[in-house]
Short mmCIF file of N, CA and C in Angstrom, two decimals:
data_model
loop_
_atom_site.label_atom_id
_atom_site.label_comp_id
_atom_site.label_asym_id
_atom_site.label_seq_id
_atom_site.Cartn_x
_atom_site.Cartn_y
_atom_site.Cartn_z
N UNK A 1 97.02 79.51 92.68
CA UNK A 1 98.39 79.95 92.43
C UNK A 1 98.93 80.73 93.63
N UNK A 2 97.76 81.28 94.10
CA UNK A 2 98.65 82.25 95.03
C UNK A 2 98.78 81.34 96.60
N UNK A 3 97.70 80.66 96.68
CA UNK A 3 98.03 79.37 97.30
C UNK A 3 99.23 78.66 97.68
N UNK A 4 99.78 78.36 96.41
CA UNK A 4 100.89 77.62 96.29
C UNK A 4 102.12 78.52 96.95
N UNK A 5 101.95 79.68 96.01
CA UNK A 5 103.28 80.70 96.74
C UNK A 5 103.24 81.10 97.69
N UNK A 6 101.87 81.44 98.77
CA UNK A 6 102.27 81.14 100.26
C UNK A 6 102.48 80.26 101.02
N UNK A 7 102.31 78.65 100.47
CA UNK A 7 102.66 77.86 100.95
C UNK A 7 103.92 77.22 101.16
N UNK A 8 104.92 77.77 99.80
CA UNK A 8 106.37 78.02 99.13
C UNK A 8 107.21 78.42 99.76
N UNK A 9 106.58 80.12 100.43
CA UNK A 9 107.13 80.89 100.63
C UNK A 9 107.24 81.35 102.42
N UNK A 10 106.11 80.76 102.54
CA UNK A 10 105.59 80.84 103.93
C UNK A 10 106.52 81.68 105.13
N UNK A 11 105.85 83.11 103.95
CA UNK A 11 106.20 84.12 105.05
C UNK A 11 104.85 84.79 105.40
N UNK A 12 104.75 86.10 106.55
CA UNK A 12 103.65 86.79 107.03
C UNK A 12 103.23 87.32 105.22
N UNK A 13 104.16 87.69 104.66
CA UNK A 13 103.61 88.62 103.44
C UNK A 13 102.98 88.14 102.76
N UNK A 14 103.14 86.74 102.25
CA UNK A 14 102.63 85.95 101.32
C UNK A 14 100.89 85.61 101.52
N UNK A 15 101.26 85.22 103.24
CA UNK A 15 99.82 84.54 103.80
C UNK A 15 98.46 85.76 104.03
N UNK A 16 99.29 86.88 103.79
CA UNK A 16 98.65 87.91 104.08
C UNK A 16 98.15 88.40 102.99
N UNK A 17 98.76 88.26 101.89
CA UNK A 17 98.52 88.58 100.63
C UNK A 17 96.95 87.71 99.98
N UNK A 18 97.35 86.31 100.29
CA UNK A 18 96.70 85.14 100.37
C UNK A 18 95.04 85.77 100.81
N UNK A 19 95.08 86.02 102.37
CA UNK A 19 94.37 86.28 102.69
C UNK A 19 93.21 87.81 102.42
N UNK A 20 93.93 88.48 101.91
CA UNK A 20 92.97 89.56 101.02
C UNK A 20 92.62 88.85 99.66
N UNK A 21 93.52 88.24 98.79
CA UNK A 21 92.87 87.11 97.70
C UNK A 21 91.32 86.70 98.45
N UNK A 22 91.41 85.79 99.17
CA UNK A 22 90.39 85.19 99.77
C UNK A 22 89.30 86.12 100.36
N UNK A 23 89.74 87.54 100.52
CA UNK A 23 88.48 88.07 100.90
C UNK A 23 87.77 88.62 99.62
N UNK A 24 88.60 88.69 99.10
CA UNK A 24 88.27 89.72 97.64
C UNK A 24 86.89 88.55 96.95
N UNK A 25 87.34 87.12 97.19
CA UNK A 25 86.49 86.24 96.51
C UNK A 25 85.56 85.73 97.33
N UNK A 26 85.10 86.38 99.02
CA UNK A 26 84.47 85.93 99.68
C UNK A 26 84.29 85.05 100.21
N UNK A 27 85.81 84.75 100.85
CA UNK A 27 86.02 83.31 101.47
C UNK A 27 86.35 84.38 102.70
N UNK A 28 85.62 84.85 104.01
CA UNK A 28 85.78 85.28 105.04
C UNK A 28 86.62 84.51 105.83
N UNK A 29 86.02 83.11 105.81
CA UNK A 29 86.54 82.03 106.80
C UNK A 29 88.17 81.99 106.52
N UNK A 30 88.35 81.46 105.42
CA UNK A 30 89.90 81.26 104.67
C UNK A 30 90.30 82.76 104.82
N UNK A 31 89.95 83.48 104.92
CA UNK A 31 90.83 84.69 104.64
C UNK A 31 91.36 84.96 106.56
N UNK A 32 90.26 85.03 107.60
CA UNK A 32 90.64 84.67 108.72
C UNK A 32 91.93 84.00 108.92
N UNK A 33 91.52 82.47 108.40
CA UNK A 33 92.68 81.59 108.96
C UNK A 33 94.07 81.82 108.55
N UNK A 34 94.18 82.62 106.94
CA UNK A 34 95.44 82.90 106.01
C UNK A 34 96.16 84.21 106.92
N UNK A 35 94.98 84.92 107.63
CA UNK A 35 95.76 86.38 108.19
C UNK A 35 95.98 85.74 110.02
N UNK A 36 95.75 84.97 110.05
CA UNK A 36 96.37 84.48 111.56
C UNK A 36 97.93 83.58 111.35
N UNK A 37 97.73 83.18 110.05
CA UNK A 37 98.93 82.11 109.79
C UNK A 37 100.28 83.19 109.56
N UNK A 38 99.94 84.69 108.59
CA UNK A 38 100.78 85.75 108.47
C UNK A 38 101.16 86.63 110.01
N UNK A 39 99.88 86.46 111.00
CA UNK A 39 100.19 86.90 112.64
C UNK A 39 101.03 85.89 112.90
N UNK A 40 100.60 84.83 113.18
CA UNK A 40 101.54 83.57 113.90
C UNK A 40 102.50 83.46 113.23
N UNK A 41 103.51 83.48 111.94
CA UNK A 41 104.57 83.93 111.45
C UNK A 41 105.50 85.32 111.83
N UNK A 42 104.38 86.20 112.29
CA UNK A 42 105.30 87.94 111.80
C UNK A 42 106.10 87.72 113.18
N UNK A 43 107.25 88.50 113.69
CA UNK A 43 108.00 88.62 114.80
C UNK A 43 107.93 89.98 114.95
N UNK A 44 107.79 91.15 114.41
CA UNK A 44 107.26 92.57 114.64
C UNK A 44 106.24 92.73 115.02
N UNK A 45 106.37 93.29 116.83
CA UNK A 45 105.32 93.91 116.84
C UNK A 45 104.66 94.63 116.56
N UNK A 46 105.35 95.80 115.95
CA UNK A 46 104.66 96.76 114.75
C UNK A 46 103.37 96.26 113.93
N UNK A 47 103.94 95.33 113.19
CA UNK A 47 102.96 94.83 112.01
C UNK A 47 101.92 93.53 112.37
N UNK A 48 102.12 93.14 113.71
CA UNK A 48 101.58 92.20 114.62
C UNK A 48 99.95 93.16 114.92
N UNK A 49 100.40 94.44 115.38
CA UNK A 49 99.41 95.13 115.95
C UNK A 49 98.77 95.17 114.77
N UNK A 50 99.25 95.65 113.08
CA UNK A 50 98.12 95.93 112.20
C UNK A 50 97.61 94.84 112.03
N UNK A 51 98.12 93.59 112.00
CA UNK A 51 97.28 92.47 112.09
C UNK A 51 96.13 92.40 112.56
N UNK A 52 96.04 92.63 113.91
CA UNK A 52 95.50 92.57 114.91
C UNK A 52 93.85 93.56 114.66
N UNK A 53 94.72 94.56 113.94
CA UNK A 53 93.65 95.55 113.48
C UNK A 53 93.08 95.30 112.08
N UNK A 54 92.93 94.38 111.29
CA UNK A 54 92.62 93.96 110.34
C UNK A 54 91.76 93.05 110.55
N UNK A 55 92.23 91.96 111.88
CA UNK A 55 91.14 90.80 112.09
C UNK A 55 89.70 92.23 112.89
N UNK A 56 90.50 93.01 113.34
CA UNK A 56 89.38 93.56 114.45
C UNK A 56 88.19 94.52 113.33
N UNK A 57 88.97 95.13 112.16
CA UNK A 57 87.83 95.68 111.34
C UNK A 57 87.41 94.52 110.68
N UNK A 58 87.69 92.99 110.13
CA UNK A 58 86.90 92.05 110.19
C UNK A 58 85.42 91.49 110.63
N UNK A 59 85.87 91.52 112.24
CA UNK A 59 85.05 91.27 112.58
C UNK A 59 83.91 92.60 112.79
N UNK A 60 84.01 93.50 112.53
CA UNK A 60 83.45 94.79 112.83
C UNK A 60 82.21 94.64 111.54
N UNK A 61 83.29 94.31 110.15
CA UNK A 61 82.24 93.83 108.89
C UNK A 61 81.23 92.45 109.37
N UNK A 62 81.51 91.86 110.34
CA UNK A 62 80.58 90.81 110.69
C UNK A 62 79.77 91.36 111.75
N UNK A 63 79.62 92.38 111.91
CA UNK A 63 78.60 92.92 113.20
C UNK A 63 79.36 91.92 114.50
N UNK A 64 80.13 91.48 114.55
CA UNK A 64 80.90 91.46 116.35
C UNK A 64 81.34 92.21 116.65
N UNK A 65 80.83 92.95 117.20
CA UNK A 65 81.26 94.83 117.62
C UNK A 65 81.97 94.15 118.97
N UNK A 66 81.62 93.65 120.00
CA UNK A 66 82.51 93.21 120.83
C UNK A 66 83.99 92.45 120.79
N UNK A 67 84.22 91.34 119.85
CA UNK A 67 84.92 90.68 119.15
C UNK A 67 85.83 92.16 118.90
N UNK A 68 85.34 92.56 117.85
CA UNK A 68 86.01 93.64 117.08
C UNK A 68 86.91 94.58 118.04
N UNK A 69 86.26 95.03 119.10
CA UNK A 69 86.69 96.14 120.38
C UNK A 69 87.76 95.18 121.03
N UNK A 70 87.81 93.81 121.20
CA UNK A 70 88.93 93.13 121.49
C UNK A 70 89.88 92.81 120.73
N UNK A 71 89.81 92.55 119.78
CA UNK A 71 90.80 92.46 118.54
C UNK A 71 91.20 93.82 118.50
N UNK A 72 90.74 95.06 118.44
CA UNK A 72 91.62 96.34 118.80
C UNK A 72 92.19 96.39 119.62
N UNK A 73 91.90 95.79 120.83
CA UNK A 73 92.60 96.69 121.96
C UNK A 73 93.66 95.47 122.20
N UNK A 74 93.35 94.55 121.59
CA UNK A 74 94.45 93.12 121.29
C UNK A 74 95.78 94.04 120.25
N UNK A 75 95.65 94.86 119.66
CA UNK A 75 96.56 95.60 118.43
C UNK A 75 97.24 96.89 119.45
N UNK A 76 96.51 97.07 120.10
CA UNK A 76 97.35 98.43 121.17
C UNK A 76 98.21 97.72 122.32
N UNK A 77 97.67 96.26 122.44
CA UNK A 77 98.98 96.42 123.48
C UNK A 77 100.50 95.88 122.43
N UNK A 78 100.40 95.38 120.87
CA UNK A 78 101.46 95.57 120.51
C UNK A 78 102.34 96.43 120.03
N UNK A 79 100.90 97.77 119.71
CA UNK A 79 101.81 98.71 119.41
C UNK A 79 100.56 100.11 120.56
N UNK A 80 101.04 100.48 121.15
CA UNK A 80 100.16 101.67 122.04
C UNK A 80 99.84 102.82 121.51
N UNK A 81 100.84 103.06 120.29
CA UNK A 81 100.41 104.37 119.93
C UNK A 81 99.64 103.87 118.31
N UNK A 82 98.83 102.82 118.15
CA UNK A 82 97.83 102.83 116.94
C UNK A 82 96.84 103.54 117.45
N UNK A 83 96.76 104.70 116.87
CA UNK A 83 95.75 105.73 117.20
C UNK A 83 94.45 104.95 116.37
N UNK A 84 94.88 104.59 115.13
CA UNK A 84 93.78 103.44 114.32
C UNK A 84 92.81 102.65 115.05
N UNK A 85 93.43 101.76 115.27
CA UNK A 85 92.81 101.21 116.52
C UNK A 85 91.85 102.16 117.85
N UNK A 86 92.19 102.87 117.93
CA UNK A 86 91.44 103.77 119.01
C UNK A 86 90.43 104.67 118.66
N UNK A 87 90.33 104.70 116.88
CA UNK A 87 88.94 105.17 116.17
C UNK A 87 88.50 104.21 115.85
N UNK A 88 89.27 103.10 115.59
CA UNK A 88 87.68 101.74 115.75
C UNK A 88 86.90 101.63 116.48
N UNK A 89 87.55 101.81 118.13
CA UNK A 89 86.78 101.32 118.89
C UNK A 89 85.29 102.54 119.13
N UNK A 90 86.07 103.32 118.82
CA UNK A 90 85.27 104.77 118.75
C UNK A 90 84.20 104.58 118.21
N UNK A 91 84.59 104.27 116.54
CA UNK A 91 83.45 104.36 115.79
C UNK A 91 82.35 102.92 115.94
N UNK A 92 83.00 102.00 116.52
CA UNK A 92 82.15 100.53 117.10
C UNK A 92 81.42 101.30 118.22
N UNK A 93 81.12 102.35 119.29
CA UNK A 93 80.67 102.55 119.87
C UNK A 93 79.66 103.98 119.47
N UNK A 94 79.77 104.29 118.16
CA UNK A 94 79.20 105.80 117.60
C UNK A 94 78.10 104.58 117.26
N UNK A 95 78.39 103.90 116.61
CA UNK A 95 77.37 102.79 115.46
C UNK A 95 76.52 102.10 116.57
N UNK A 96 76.66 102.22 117.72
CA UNK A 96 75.79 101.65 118.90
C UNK A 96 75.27 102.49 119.49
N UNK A 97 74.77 103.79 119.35
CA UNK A 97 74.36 104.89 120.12
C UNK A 97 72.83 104.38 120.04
N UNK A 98 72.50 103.91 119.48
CA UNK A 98 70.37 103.54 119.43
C UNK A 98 70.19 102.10 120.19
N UNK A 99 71.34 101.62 119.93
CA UNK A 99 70.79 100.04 120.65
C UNK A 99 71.26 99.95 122.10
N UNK A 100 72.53 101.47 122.28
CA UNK A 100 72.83 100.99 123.78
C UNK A 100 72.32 101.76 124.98
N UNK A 101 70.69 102.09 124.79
CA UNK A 101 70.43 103.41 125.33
C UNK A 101 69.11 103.27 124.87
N UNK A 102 67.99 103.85 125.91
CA UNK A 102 66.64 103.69 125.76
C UNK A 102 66.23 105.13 125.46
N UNK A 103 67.04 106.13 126.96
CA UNK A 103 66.47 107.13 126.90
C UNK A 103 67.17 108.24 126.05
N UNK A 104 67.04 109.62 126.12
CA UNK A 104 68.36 110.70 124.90
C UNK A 104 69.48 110.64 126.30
N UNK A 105 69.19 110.90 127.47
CA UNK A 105 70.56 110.77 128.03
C UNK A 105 71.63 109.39 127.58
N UNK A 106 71.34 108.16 127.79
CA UNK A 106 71.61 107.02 127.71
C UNK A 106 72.28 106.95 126.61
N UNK A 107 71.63 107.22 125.11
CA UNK A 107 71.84 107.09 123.85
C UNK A 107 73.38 108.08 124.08
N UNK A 108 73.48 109.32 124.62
CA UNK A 108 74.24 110.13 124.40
C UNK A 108 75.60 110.19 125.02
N UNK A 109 75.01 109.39 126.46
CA UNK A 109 76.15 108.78 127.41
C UNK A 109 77.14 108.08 126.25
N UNK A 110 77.16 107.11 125.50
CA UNK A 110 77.68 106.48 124.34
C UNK A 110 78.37 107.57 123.64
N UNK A 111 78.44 108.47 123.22
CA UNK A 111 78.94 109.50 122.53
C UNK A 111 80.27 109.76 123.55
N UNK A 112 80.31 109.69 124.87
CA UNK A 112 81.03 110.23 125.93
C UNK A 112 82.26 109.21 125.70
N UNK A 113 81.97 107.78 125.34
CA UNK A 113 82.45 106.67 125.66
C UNK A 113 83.56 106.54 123.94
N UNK A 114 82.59 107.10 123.12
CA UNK A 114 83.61 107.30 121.54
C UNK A 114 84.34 109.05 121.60
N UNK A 115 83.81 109.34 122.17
CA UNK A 115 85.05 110.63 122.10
C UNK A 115 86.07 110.48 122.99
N UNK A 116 85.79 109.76 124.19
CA UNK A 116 87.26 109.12 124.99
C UNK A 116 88.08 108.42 124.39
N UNK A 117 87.79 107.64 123.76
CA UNK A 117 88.38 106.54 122.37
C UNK A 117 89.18 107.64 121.23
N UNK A 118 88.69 108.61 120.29
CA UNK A 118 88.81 109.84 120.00
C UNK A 118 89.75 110.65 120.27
N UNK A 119 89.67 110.84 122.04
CA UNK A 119 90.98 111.24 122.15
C UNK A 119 92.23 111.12 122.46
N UNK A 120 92.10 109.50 122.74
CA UNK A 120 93.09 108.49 123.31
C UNK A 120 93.72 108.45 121.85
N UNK A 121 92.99 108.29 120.90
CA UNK A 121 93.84 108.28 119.24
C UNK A 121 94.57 109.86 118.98
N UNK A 122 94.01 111.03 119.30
CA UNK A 122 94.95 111.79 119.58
C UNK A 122 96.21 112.13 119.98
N UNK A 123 96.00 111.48 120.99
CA UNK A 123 96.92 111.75 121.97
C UNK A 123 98.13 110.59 122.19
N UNK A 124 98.23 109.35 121.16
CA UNK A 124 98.64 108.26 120.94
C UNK A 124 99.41 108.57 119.72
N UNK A 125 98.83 109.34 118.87
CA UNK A 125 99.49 109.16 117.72
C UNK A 125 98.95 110.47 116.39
N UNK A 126 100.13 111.27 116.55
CA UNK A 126 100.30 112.08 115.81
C UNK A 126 99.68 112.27 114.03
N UNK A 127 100.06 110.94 113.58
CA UNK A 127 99.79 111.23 112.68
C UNK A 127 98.45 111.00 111.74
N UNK A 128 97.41 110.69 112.69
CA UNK A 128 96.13 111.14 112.75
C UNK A 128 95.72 111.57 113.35
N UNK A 129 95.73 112.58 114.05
CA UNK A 129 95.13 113.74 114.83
C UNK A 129 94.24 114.78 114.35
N UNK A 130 94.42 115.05 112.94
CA UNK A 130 94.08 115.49 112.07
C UNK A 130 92.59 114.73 111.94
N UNK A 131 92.33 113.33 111.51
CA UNK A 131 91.09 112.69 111.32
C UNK A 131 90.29 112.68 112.66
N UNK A 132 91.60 112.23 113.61
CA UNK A 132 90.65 111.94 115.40
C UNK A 132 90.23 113.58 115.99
N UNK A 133 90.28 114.41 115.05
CA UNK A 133 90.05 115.88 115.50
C UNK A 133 88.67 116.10 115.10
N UNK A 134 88.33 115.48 113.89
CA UNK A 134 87.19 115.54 113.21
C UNK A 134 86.36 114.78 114.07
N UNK A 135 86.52 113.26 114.31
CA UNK A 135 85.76 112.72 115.36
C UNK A 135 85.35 113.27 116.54
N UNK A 136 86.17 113.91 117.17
CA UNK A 136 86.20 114.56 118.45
C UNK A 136 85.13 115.71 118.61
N UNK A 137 85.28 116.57 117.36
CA UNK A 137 84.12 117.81 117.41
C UNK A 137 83.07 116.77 116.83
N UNK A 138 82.69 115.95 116.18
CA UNK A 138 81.35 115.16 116.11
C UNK A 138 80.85 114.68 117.07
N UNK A 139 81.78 114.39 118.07
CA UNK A 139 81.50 113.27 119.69
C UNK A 139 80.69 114.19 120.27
N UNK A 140 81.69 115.16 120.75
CA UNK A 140 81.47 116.49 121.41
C UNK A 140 80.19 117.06 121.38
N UNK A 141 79.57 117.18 119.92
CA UNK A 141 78.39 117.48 119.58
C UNK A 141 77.21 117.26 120.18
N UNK A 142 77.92 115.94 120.19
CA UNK A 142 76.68 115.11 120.89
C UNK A 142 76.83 114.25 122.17
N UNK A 143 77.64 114.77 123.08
CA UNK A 143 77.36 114.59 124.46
C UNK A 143 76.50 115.27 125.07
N UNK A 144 75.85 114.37 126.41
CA UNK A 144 74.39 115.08 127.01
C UNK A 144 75.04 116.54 127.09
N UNK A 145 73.46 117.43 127.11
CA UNK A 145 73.57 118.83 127.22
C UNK A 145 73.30 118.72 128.77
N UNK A 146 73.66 120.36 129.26
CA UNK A 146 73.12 120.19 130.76
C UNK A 146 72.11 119.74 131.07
N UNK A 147 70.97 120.32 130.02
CA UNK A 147 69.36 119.69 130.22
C UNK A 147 69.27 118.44 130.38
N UNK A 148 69.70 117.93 129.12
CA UNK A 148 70.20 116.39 129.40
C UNK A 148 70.20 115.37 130.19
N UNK A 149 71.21 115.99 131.08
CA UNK A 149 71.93 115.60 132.43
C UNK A 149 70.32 115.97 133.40
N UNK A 150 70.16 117.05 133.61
CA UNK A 150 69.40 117.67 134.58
C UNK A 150 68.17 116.73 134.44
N UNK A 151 67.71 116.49 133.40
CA UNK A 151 66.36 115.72 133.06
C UNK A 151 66.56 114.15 133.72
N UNK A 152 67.47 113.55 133.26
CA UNK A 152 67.82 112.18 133.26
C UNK A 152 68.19 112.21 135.28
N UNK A 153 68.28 113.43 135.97
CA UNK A 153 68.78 113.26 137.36
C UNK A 153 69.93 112.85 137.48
N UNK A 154 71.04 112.69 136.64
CA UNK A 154 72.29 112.59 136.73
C UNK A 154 73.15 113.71 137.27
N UNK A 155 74.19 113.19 137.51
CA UNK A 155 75.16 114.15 138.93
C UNK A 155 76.50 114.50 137.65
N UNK A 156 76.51 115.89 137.41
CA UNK A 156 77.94 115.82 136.50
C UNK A 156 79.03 115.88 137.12
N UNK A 157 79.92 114.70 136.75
CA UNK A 157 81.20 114.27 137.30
C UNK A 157 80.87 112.53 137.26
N UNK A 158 79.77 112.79 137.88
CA UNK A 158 79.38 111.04 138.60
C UNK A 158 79.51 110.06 137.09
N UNK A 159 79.53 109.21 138.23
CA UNK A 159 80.24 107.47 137.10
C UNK A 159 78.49 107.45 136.58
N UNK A 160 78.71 106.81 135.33
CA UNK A 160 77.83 106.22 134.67
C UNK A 160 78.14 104.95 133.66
N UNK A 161 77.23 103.88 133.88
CA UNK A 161 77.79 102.91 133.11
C UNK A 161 77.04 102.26 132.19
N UNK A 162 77.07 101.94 130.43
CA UNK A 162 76.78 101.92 129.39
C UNK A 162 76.54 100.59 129.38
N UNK A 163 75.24 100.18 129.40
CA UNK A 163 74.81 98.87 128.94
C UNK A 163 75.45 98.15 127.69
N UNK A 164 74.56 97.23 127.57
CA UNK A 164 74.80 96.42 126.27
C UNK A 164 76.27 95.84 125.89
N UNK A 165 76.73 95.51 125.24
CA UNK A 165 78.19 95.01 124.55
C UNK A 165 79.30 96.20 125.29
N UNK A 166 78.51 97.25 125.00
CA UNK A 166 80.17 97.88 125.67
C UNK A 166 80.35 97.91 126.91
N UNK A 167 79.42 97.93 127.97
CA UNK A 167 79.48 97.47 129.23
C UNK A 167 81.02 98.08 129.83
N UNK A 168 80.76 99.65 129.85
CA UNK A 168 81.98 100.83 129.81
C UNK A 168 80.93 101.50 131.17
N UNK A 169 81.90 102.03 132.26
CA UNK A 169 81.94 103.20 132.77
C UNK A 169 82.56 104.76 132.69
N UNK A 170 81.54 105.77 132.41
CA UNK A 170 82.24 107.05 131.79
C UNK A 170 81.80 108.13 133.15
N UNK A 171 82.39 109.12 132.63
CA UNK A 171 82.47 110.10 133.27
C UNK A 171 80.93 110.74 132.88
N UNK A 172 80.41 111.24 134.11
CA UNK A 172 78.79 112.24 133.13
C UNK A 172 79.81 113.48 132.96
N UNK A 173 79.32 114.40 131.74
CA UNK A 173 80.40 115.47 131.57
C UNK A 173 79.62 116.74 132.46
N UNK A 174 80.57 117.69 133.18
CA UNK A 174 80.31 118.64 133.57
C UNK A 174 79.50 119.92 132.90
#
């Protein structure tokens, strides 16, 4: 039924509607193709970008953490200030702190890389600042300590760059 009325109706709302139907019943695939047919319909970039951020926490539920970090940052260039988007990518890179990193510096370097994310959602958009504040003192927490740094022979200031999927250069923190 609901089929029919986005096919009827064939607007972004319908297909979009469609497409949470289809997730609700565990059709991932169909629910994909129903929320690209509501993107490839919408003409707002506004609601283009949440699109964008819907396929990207998608794929985030499918473990494509890379996928996912592109499909976000695919949603910021339609809208720049989805601070949303900029705690995905955050939290896609908190959820990788053990696999992207052998040693505690390494593991922690990653923390450096989601609180930049953290505060780019800050500083983007007001009206979560409030949540990306909470992230921020969690990040914070856990960036290398001086010892840290000192142990691992790292230079604070100096570039460092994060293996694995995120394949990011950060700042070592002072």
């Amino acid at each position: 039924l609901v089929r029919a009325y986005a096919e009827a109706s064939s607007s972004p709302e319908a297909y979009a509607f469609l497409a949470n139907v289809l997730e609700d019943n565990n059709d991932s695939q169909g629910a994909n193709q129903m929320r690209q047919k509501a993107f490839d319909l919408e003409s707002d970039p506004l609601k283009k970008a949440k699109y964008k951020l819907k396929f990207a926490k998608a794929a985030q539920d499918r473990g494509q953490l890379g996928k996912a970090r592109s499909l976000a940052r695919e949603a910021l260039s339609f809208n720049p200030h989805l601070g949303k988007a900029h705690i995905l990518i955050a939290r896609l890179y908190q959820s990788s702190v053990n696999s992207c990193g052998k040693s505690l510096f390494e593991k922690r370097m990653v923390y450096v890389a989601a609180l930049n994310e953290a505060q780019r959602a800050a500083n983007v958009d007001p009206s979560i600042s409030s949540a990306a504040r909470k992230y921020i003192k969690s990040y914070q927490a856990n960036v290398p300590s001086k010892k840290d740094i000192f142990t691992a022979g790292a230079v604070p200031g100096s570039n460092h760059t994060i293996k694995c999927w995120i394949g990011l250069t950060v700042k070592v923190p002072k």
